């Protein structure tokens, strides 16, 4: 959750700064005084305290109901100082938390009557904001006003009539309070609050006085609000950043502060909380959901009191960052007196999606080497279970270090259930048996076949329609199919390559990615696809990408949290896009809610934000869903569909689900990770409804987590009989019953599991039993018809990974240069001419022989230009300076343009656009006359219809000879018809050599059957053809 509680002082300062200049709210300079401070020295800097002679002091540590607990004092500065000195750093019990009082807020005393106290609170949910108000204080009797989410913030405001009803027109000072409530809601939105309670506020001295405040802001909006969240400057201090205090009773240790600072310096996530440094069970586990699952298992086995720490390390961490993280944990673990029963360190647990396991384990190995002596003194036993990219190398490093230093380390891969090692670590169960792996170098052989098979596929039932008029209840189905095509937006090439590798594994004949975003100008990029070289065009314009590829129905965006809102909002304008996956974490909640509204209104399924995506085995994957390492989706049989569909919030657990389901059934039919943010783009309910309606899905798995209430809607669906297929469900986070937590009772995992079980879902006793429960349910289903297993696909191993694993060696010389699939040696052996070489270099295509010859003719014809022609002079100077060929080409192009020196591109665009728009030659000429534009490629200063340009005659003679030039030339024929019209006006308005080359080249692009229409149009639009002119001149002048 990105909602973070702010201190009362920060919350008030943020609002005071917002209301500054309105005269509506009294904005005193309150201040903090902390344990160890000299009260008189701090207070002496604030004149209001000495002038007023009276103030209020209370703890500012996220403690509620301070007045009822006797934690509010008012009086003179002396009385405040005495109370502070008496209370500061005392232990105090608040609910179940025991902590020290160390931070206090001091502010002016406001004399008032209790009957004048008013209450207001604002909070947000998925579809609306709610304002609660009561004029006599307290939450019990409040009136409510709900404001639906709107994309336009101005439209998302209460009306005068609504505010009148909420506040009550009979209230004294009604107009002032109404204006305050209206502006406060604007502040709530602009400052990205997620919860704001002012209890109470009063109207005194013609101003609103805010007495008590409790607030949370969306920390994901920091990049938007960092300046707005800073306090006002005071006479004694510069503006201070917003303060996010730790929950009461949780004072950060030195080591926790160190990791928090390390986390702030990286884009990855590093978290550490120490429960008890004397405890026995320690962990180095990647992320929150894996940690929750591990803690659940420990608590289920009776080991809750032995948990020593909680932590996270995930993202693109370097080896040095992982070393610092692991070293910090080992330093705390080994600083206490040794226990007679020793200590246990559990590492990894999960199957990574895209984290390089070897790289992160490298840091852990270095930490082991640093603390090996102390680890032995503490009698530490290490248990490791990990999977994911490069996991074999990571596990091997741990085995090697353990053998070298004689440290007991038990290492397991993804073949072992993720929680199986917990019982062994606690001494309750025996060690899991080691799976048999193929005895091959580098694991090039694929894993042995399991006794599972695909199922008989029935035709899909018709898509269900929406059950009501409310667009938020839209429940689409059939998100991905075998022929699904996607537009990939963002610069995450590794994820794009993973999609292509999955396509290969599934036997898809063509890539599912048809377009991607361009990082700069338009370009195309070469990718290996099976044994072919494929080009995926890149676009700066999303509109152009969608128009060029109408078959694309999915967009996968890896844009950052700062730009993804605008990207997705634009994507929602294109009806062809039915599914949009938002991978980015940290998207501000207000932006997400707006996207949800627009998507629901337009029938688009959003997946994310903060998701790994989704996967449809045998068809399509989103980014890293299924794993970055191709062996993950081979081992989990994701290359063909099974019968079990799942939905989860946890990306970290998605590979585990793939693994567990494939081991205990015929495999995954579809898996969706809806996203870890508070507001996910789609819901459990939507996807389970799709699975229920799809005859190909025989069984459903739901993996949810502590917090939220959507699971109760699924229980209601079960009770109403809307879900009839077997539903295996588990809610992780049951350890919250044993460990202090911050969720409501009905949001606990145990409560959800009980409700789902009562409604008819199949709920195991623990997560460790999930696999067995799936197997028993699958075996007892009885109607699935096994089909012969499809052959295991061979997916080429990534070269960089293979080299990192040491499976291949780097050749003595660098790898051979390849253009358009042609290695340079083949170019030389084939004795290809300059035309062929340019085709490979410029267009990455092996052009037909006649096209190559045409290029060579063009170079010869353009090389006859003298030094006075535009572009040639720059080229001569650059050549004389000794520059390379590329420098010559670019220097010449800078002085070539449509109006002077080179009209190839202009002619190509004008003539092709006219023909594409259905204009006749006559209408085209008339249109250009009306617009007072020159027709590019028409006209010559010397040559005329009576004195033809010999170069144009050579080109036409070659192209018209169909024994050599074996394709159609409709654009040339169009241009010659235009010439007939223009020469009637003036004999020198002929088709010149630039125009002839331009239109003939367009014919080659469009009718040689080498380029796709999109590729051809991209070359026409990108301004490439003038390069032929410059290259010919550069070649001549270089030789001179």
Tab-separated table of C-alpha atoms in Angstrom, residues 460-461 689-697:
chain	number	residue	atom	x	y	z
A	460	UNK	CA	-15.750	-21.585	-26.216
A	461	UNK	CA	-19.194	-20.574	-25.105
A	689	UNK	CA	-16.625	-14.660	-13.953
A	690	UNK	CA	-14.769	-15.112	-17.261
A	691	UNK	CA	-13.365	-18.449	-16.150
A	692	UNK	CA	-16.803	-19.619	-15.075
A	693	UNK	CA	-18.197	-18.752	-18.519
A	694	UNK	CA	-15.355	-20.403	-20.468
A	695	UNK	CA	-15.965	-24.114	-21.137
A	696	UNK	CA	-12.246	-24.668	-21.584
A	697	UNK	CA	-11.618	-23.834	-17.935
